[in-house]
mmCIF file of C-alpha atoms in Angstrom:
data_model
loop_
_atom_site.group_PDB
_atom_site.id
_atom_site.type_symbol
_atom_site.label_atom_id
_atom_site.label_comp_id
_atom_site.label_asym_id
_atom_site.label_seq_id
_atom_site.Cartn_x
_atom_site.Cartn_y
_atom_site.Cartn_z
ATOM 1 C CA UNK A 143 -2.341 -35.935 17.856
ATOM 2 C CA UNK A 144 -2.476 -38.082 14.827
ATOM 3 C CA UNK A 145 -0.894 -36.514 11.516
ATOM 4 C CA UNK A 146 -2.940 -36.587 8.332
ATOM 5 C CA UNK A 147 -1.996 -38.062 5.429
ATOM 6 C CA UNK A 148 -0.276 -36.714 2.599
ATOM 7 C CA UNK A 149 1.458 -32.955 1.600
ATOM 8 C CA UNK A 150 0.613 -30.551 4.479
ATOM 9 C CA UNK A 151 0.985 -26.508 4.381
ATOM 10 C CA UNK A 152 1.112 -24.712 7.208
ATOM 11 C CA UNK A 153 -1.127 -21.447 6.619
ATOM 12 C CA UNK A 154 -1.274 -18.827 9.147
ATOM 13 C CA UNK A 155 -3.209 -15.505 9.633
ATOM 14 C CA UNK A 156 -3.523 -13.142 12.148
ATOM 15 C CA UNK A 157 -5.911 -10.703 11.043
ATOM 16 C CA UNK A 158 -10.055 -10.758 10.006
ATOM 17 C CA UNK A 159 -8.602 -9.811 6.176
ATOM 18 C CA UNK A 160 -6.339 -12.239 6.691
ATOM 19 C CA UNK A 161 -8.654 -15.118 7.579
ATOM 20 C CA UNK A 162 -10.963 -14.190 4.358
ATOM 21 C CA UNK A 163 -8.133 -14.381 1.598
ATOM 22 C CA UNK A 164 -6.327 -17.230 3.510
ATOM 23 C CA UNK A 165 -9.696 -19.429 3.498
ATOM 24 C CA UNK A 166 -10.270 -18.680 -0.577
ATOM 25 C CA UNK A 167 -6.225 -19.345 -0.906
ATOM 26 C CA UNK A 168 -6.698 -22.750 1.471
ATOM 27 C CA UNK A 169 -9.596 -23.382 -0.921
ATOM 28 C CA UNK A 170 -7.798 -22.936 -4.329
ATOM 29 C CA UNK A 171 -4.437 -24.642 -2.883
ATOM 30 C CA UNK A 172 -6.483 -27.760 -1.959
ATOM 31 C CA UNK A 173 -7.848 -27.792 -5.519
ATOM 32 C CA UNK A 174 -4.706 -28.242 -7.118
ATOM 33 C CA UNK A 175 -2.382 -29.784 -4.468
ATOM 34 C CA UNK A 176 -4.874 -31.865 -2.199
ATOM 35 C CA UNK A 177 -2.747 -30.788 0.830
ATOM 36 C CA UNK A 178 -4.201 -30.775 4.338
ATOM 37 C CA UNK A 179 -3.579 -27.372 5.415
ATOM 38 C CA UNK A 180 -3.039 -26.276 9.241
ATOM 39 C CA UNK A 181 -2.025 -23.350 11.160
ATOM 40 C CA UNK A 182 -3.651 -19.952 12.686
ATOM 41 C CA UNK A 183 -6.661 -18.346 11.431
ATOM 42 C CA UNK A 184 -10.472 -17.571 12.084
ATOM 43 C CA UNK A 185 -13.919 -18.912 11.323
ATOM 44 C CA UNK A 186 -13.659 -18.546 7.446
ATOM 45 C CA UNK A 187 -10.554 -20.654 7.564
ATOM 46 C CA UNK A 188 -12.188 -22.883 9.626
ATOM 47 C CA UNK A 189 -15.251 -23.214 7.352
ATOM 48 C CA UNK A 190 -12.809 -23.963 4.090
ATOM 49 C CA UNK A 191 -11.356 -26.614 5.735
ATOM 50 C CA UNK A 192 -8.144 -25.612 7.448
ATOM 51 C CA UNK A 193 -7.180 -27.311 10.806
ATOM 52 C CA UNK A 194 -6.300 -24.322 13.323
ATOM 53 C CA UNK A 195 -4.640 -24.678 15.699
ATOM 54 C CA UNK A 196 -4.943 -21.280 17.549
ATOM 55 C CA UNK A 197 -7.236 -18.630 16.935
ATOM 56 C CA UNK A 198 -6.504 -14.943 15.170
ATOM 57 C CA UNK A 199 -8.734 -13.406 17.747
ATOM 58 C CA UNK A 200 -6.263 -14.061 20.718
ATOM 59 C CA UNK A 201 -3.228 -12.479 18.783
ATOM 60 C CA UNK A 202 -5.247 -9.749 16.552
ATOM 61 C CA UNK A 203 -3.940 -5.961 17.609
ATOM 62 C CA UNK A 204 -4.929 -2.496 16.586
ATOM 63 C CA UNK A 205 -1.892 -0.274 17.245
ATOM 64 C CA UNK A 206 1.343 -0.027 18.613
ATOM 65 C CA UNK A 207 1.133 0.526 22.076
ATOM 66 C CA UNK A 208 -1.796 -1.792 22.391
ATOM 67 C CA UNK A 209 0.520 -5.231 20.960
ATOM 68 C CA UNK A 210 2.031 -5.033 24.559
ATOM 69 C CA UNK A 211 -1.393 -6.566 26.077
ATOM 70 C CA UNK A 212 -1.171 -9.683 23.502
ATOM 71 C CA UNK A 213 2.619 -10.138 23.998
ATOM 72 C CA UNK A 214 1.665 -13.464 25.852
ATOM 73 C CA UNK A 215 -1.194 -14.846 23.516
ATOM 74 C CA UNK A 216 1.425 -14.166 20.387
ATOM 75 C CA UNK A 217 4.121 -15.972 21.873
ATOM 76 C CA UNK A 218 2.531 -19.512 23.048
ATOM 77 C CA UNK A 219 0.830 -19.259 19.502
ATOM 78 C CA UNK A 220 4.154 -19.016 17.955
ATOM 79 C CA UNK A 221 5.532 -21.934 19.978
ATOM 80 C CA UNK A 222 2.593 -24.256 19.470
ATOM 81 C CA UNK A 223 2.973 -23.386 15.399
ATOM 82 C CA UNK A 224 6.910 -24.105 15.873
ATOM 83 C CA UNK A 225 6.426 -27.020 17.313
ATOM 84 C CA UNK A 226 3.401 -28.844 15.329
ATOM 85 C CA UNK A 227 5.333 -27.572 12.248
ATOM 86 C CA UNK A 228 9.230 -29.311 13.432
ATOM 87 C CA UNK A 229 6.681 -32.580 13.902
ATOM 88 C CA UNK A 230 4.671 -32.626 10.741
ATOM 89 C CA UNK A 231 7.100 -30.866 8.900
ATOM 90 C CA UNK A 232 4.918 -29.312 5.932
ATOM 91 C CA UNK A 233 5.921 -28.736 2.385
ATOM 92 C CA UNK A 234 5.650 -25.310 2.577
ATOM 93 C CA UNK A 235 4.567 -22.388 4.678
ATOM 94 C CA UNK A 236 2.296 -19.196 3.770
ATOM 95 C CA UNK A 237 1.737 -16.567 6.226
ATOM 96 C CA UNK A 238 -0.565 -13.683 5.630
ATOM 97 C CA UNK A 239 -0.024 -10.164 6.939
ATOM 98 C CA UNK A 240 0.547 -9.617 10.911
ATOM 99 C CA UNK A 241 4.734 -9.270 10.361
ATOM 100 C CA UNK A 242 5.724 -8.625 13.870
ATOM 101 C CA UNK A 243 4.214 -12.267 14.302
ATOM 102 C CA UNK A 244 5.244 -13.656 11.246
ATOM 103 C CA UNK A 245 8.633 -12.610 10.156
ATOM 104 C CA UNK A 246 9.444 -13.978 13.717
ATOM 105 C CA UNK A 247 7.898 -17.105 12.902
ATOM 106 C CA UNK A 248 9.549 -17.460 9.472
ATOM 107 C CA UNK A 249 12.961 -17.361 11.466
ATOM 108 C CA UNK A 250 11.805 -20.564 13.417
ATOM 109 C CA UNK A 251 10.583 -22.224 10.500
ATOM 110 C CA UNK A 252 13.418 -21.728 8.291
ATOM 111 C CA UNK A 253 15.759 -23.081 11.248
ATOM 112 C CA UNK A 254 13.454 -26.721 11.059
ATOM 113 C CA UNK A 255 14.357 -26.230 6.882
ATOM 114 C CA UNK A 256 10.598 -25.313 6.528
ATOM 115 C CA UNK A 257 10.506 -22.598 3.508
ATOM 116 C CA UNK A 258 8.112 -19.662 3.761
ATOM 117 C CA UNK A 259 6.072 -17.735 1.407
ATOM 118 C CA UNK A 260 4.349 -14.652 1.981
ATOM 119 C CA UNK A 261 1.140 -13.195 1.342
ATOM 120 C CA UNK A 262 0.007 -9.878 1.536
ATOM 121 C CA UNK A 263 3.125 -8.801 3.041
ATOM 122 C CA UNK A 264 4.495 -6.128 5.668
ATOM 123 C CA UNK A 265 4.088 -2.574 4.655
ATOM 124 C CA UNK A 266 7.717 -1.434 4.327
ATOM 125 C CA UNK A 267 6.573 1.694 2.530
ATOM 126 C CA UNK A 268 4.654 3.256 4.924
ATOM 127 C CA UNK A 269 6.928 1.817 7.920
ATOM 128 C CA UNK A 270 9.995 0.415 9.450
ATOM 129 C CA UNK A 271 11.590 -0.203 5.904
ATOM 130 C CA UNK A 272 14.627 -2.339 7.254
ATOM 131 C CA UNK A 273 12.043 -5.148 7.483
ATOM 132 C CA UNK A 274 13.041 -5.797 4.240
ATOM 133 C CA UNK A 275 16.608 -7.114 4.947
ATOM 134 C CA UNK A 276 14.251 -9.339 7.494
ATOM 135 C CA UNK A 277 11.855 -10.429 4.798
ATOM 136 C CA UNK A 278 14.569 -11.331 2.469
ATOM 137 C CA UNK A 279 16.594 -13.610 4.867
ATOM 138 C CA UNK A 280 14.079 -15.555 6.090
ATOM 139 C CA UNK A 281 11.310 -15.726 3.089
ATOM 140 C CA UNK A 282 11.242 -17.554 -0.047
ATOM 141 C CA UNK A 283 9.280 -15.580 -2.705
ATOM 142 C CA UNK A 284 6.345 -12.767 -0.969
ATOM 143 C CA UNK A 285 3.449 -12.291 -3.038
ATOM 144 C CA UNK A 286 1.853 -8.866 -3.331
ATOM 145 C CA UNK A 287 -0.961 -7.018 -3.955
ATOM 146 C CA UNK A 288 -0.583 -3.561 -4.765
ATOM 147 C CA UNK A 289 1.147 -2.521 -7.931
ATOM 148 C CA UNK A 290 3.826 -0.154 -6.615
ATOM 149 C CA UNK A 291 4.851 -2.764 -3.756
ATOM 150 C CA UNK A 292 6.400 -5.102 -6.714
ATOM 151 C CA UNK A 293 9.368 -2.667 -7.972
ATOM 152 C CA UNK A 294 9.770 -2.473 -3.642
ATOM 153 C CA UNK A 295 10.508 -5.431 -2.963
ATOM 154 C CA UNK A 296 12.391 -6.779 -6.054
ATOM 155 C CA UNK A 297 14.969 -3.228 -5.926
ATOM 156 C CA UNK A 298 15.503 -4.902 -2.556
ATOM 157 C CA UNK A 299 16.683 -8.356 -3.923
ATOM 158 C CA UNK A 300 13.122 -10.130 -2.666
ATOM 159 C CA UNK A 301 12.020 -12.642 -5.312
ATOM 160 C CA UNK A 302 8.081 -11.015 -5.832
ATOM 161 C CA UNK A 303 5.172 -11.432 -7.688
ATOM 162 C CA UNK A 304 2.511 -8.995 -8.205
ATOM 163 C CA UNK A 305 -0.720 -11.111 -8.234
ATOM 164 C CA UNK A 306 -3.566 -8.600 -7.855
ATOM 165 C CA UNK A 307 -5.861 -7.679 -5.058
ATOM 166 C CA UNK A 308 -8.050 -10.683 -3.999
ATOM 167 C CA UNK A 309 -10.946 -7.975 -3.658
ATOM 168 C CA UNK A 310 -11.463 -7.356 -7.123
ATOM 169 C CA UNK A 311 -13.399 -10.692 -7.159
ATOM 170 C CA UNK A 312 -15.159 -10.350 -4.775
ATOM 171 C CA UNK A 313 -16.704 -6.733 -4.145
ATOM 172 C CA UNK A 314 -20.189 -6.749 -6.187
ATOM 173 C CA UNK A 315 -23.449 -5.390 -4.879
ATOM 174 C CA UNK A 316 -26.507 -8.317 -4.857
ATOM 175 C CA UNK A 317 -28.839 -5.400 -4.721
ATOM 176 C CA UNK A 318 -29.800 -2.320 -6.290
ATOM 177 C CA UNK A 319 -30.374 0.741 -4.400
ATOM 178 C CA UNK A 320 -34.302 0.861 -5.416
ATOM 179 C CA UNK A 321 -33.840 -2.612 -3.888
ATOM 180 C CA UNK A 322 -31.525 -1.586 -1.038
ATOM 181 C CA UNK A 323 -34.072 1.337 -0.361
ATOM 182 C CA UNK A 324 -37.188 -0.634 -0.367
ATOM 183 C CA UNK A 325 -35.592 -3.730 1.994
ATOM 184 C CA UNK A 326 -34.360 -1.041 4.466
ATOM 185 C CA UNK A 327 -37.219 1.250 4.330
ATOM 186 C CA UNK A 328 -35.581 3.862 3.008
ATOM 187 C CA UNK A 329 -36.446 6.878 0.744
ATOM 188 C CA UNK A 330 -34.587 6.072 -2.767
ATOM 189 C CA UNK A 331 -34.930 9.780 -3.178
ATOM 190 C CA UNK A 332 -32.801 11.319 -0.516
ATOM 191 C CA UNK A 333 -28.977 10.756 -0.295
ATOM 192 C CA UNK A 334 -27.698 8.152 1.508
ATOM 193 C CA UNK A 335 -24.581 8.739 3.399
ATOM 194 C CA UNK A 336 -22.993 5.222 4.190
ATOM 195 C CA UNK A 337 -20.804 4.865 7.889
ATOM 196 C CA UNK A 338 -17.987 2.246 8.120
ATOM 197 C CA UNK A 339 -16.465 2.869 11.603
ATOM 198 C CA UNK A 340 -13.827 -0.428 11.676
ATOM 199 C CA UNK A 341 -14.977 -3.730 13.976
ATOM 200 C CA UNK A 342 -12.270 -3.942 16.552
ATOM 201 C CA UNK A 343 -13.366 -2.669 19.570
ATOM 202 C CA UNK A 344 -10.522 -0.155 19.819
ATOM 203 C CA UNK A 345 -11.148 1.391 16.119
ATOM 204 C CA UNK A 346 -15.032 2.079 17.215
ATOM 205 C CA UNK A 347 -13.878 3.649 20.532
ATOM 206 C CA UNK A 348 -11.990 5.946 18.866
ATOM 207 C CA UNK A 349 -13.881 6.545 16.012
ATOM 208 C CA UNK A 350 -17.688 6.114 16.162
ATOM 209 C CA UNK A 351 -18.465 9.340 18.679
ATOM 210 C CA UNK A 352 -17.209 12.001 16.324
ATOM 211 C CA UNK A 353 -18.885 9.882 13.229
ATOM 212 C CA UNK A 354 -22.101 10.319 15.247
ATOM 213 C CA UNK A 355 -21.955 13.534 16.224
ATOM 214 C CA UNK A 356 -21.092 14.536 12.469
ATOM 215 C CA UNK A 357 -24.027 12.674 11.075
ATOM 216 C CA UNK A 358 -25.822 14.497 14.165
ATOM 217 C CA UNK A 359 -25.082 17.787 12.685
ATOM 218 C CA UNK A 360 -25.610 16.764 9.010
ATOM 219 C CA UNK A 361 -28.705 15.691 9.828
ATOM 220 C CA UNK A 362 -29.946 19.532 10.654
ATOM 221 C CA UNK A 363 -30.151 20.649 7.120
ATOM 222 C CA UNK A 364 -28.663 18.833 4.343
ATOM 223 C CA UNK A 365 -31.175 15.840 5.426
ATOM 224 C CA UNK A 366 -29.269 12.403 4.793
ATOM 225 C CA UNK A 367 -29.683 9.294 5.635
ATOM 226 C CA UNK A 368 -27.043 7.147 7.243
ATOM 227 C CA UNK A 369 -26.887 3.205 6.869
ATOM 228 C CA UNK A 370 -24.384 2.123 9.658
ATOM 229 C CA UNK A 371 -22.825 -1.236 7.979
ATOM 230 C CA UNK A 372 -21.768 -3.284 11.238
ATOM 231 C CA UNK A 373 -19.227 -6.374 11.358
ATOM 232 C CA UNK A 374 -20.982 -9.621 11.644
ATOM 233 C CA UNK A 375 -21.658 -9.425 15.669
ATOM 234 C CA UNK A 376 -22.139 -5.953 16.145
ATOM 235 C CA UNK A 377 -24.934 -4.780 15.062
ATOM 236 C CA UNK A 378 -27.316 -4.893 18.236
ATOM 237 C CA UNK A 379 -24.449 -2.829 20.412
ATOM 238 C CA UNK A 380 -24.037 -0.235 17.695
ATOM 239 C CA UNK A 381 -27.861 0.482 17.438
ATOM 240 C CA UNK A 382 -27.450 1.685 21.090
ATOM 241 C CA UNK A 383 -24.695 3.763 20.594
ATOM 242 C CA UNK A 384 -26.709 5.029 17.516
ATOM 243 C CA UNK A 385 -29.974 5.677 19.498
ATOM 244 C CA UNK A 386 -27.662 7.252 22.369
ATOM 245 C CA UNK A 387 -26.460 9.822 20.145
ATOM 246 C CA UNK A 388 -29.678 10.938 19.129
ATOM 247 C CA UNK A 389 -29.172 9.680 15.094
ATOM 248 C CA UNK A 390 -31.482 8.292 13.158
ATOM 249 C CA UNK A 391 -29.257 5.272 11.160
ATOM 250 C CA UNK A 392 -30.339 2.685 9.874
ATOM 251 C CA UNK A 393 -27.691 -0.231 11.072
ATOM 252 C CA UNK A 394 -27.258 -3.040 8.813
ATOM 253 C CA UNK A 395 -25.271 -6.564 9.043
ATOM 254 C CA UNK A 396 -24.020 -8.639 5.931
ATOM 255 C CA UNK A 397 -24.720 -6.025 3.530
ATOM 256 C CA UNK A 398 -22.112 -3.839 3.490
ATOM 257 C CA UNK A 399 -21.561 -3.836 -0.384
ATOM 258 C CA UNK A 400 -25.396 -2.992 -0.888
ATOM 259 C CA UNK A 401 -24.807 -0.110 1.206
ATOM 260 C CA UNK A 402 -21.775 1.542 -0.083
ATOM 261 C CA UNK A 403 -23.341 0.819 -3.719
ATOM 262 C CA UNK A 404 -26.258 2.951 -2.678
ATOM 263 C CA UNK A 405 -24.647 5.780 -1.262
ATOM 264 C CA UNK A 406 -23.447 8.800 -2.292
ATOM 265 C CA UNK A 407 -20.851 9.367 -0.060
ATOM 266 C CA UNK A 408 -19.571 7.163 2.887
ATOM 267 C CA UNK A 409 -17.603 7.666 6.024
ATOM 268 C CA UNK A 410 -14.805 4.918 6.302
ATOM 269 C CA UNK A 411 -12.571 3.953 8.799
ATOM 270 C CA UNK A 412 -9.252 3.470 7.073
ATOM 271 C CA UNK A 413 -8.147 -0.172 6.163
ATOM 272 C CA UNK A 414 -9.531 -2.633 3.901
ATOM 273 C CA UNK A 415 -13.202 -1.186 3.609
ATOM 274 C CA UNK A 416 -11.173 1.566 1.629
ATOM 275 C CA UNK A 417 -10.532 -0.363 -1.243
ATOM 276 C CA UNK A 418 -13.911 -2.170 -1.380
ATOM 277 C CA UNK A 419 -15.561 1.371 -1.694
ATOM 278 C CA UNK A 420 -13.030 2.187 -4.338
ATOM 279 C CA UNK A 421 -13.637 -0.780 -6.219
ATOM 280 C CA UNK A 422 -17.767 0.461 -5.895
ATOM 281 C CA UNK A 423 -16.969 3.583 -7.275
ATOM 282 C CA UNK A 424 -17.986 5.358 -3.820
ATOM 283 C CA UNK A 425 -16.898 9.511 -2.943
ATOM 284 C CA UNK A 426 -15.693 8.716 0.755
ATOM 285 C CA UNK A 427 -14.137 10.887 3.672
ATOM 286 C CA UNK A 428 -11.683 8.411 5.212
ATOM 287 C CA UNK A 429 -10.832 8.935 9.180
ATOM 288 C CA UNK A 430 -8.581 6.761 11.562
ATOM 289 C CA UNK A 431 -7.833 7.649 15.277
ATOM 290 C CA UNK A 432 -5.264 5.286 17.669
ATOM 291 C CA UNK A 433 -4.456 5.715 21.022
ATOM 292 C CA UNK A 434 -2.143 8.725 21.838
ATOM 293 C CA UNK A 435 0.710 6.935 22.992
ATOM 294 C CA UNK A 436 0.134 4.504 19.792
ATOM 295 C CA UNK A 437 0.080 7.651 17.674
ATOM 296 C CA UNK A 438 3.151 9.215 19.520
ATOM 297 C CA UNK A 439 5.051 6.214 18.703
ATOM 298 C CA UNK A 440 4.166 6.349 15.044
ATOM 299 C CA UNK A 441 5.435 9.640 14.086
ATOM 300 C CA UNK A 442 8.710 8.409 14.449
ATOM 301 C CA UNK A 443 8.200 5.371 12.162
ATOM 302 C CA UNK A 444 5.887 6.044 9.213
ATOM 303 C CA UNK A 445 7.344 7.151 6.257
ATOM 304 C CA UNK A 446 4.456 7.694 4.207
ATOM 305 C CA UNK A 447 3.025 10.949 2.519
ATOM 306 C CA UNK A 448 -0.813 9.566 2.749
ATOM 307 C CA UNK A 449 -3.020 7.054 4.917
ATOM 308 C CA UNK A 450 -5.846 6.157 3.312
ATOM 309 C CA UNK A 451 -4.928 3.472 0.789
ATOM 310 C CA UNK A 452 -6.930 4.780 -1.714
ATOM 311 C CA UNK A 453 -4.589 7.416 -1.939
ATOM 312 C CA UNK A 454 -1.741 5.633 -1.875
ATOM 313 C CA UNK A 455 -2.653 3.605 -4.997
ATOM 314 C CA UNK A 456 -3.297 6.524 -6.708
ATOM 315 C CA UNK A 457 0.043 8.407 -5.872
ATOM 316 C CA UNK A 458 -2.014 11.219 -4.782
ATOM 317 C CA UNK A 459 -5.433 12.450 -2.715
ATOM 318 C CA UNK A 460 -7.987 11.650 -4.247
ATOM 319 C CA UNK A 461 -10.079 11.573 -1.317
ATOM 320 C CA UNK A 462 -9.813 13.282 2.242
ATOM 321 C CA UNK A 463 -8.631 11.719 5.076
ATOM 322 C CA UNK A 464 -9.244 12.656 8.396
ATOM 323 C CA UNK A 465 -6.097 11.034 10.732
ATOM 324 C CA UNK A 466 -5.775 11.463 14.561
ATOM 325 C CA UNK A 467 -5.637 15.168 15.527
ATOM 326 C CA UNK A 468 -6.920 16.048 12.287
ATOM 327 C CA UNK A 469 -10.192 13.707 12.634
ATOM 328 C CA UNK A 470 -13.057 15.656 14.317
ATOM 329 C CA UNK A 471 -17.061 15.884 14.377
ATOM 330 C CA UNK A 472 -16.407 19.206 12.546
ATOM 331 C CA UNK A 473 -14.082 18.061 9.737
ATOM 332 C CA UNK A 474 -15.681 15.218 8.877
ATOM 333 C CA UNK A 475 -19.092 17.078 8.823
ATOM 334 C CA UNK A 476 -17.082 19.615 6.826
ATOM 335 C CA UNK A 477 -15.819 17.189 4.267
ATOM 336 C CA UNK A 478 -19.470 14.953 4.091
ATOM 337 C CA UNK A 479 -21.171 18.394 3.585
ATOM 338 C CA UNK A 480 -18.704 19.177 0.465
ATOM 339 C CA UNK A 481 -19.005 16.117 -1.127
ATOM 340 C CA UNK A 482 -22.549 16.065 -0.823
ATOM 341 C CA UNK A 483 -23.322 19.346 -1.855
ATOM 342 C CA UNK A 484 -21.085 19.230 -5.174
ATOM 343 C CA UNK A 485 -21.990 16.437 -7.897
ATOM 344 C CA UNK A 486 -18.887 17.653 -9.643
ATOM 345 C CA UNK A 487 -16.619 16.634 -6.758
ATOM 346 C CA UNK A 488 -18.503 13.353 -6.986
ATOM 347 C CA UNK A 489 -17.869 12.398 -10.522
ATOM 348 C CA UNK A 490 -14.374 13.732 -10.352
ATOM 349 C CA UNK A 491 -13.943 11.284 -7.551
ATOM 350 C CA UNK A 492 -15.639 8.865 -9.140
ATOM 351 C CA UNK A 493 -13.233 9.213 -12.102
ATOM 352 C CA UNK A 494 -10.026 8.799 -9.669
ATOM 353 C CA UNK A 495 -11.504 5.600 -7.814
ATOM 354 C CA UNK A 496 -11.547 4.176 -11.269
ATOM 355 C CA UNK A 497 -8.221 4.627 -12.169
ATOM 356 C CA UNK A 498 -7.343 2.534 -8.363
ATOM 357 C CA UNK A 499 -9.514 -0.097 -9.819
ATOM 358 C CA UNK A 500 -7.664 -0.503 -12.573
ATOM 359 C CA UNK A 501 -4.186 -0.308 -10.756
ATOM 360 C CA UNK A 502 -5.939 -3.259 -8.610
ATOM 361 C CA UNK A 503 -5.146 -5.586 -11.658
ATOM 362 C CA UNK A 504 -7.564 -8.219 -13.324
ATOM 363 C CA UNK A 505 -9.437 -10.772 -11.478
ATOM 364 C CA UNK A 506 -8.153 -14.474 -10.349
ATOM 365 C CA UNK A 507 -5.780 -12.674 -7.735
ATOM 366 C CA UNK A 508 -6.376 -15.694 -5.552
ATOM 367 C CA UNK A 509 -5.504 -18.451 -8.167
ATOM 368 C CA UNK A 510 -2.742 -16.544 -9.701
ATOM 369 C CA UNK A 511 -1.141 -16.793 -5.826
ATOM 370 C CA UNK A 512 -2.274 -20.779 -5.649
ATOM 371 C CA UNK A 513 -0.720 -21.252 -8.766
ATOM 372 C CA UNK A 514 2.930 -20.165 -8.008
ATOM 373 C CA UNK A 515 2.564 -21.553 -4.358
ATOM 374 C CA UNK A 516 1.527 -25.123 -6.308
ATOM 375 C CA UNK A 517 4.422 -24.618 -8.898
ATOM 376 C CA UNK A 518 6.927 -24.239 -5.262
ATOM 377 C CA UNK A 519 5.652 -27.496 -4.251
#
């Protein structure tokens, strides 16, 4: 394989999240450094111009119990990154979330003198906090995004930088909901109750059939309607499930913004669609289900009084979340009904997902990151 010219950065993701802030960071670094950058990532990263060289969709988990099944996939990645990386021998590295991947491949880098920064790192306060000690052996500077992970990291001797979530950019709504209504053929005046189950296979296994048979029972009396937002690919397969249960939803794909800006309330599997409701202002019941051994596992190793990031930010619930045994047909319809049924509980929500915003910090999250990562070069 022939080696481009010039400064080269290794960039490396291993999660859909990942992929989407790693292709805007590959964008901005190639701005202001016009390095090639290389590595592990998905189609965005791939449209914005970064060589891959193995794909986030072989080594992407959900769980503990299920990373055994990948165990091969993660490992060839890690040598073929290893070993392109001890040939080219890049200026710098960045990795991007996925730390039982990454902190192992910052050890191999750092042994070929490669230094390593890191991006949206591993969650030490909601689990396995001795990664620390790992992340400050074998990683230059991390850069964060969530205001109390700053104070975290640097008690803990790890040079940090709080940059901002990169989401604060980019969550806007393109339509309104008199717009939304009318594309979707939907009545702008009934409530609209927006449904985020997750896009992994595993997350909609475990959590679409007691979304369903919520809306199901929702649907008796209080009337809403439901606007299924579906990953990009799944949209035809969850209109079956849909018309299997017996729910009229309207399933949409590529406008998941529009829909959480027209809703009153949504249902959200925990993770990143979280914050992008928070940042729209949106009342939400938050519910997450893993397997049981997965979620046998983790009661020994999360140390963390809430779930739902929202919550987190805010240092307290704000909104209810639903997790494993707690997350049935009948509280979720419980906690949709309450919402829906009280405009106070709305606003006072509304009110609380404001102050996250603002915890989120300003905009430019993505060029304050490409910045110090230039100034390291």
């Amino acid at each position: 394989m022939k080696t481009p010219e010039g400064p080269q950065i290794l960039i490396s993701a291993g999660e859909a999240s990942g992929d989407m802030y790693a292709a805007r960071l590959a964008e901005a670094l190639h701005r202001k450094t016009g390095a090639h950058l290389y590595g592990l990532g998905g189609p965005r990263m791939r449209e914005a111009g970064v060589e891959l060289l193995a794909n986030a969709s072989d080594v992407a988990v959900v769980g503990i119990s299920e990373v055994l099944q990948r165990v091969p996939a993660v490992w060839q990645t890690l040598r073929r990154l290893t070993r392109e990386s001890a040939r080219r021998k890049p200026a710098l590295a960045i990795v991007l979330d996925s730390p039982g991947m990454h902190l192992r491949l910052a050890r191999k880098l750092r042994h070929h003198g490669i230094r390593v920064v890191y991006f949206i790192g591993p969650q030490i306060w909601a689990w396995r906090p001795r990664r620390v000690n790992l992340v400050r052996r074998r990683v230059e500077r991390i850069l964060v995004i969530f205001p109390f992970e700053e104070k975290i990291y640097r008690d803990a001797g790890v040079p940090v930088d709080f940059v901002g979530h990169p989401l604060v950019d980019s969550v806007h709504a393109s339509l309104s909901r008199a717009e939304f209504c009318a594309r979707h053929s939907l009545d702008a005046g009934r409530p609209i109750v927006a449904v985020l189950p997750g896009s992994r296979p595993a997350e909609l296994g475990h959590n679409l059939p007691a979304i369903l048979e919520a809306c199901r029972k929702l649907a008796k009396d209080v009337s809403p309607q439901f606007v299924l937002a579906a990953a990009p690919g799944l949209a035809t397969d969850l209109r079956r499930a849909c018309d299997a249960s017996g729910v009229a939803m309207c399933v949409v794909e590529g406008a998941t913004y529009d829909a959480l800006a027209a809703a009153e309330c949504a249902i959200i599997s925990s993770g990143t669609a979280t914050v992008e409701a928070a940042l729209l202002g949106v009342p939400m019941v938050v519910v997450y289900r893993v397997s049981r051994s997965t979620a046998m596992i983790a009661r020994w190793l999360v140390r963390t009084q809430f779930f739902a990031m929202v919550n987190l930010i805010a240092g307290r619930k704000i909104v209810p979340e639903l997790i494993q045994d707690e997350f049935s047909a009948a509280a979720v319809e419980a906690e949709t009904r309450r919402i829906l049924g009280s405009p106070g509980i709305r606003e006072q929500m509304k009110r609380d997902l404001a102050e996250v915003r603002t915890k989120l910090g300003p905009g430019g999250a993505i060029e304050r990151a490409a910045g110090i990562i230039a100034r390291m070069l």
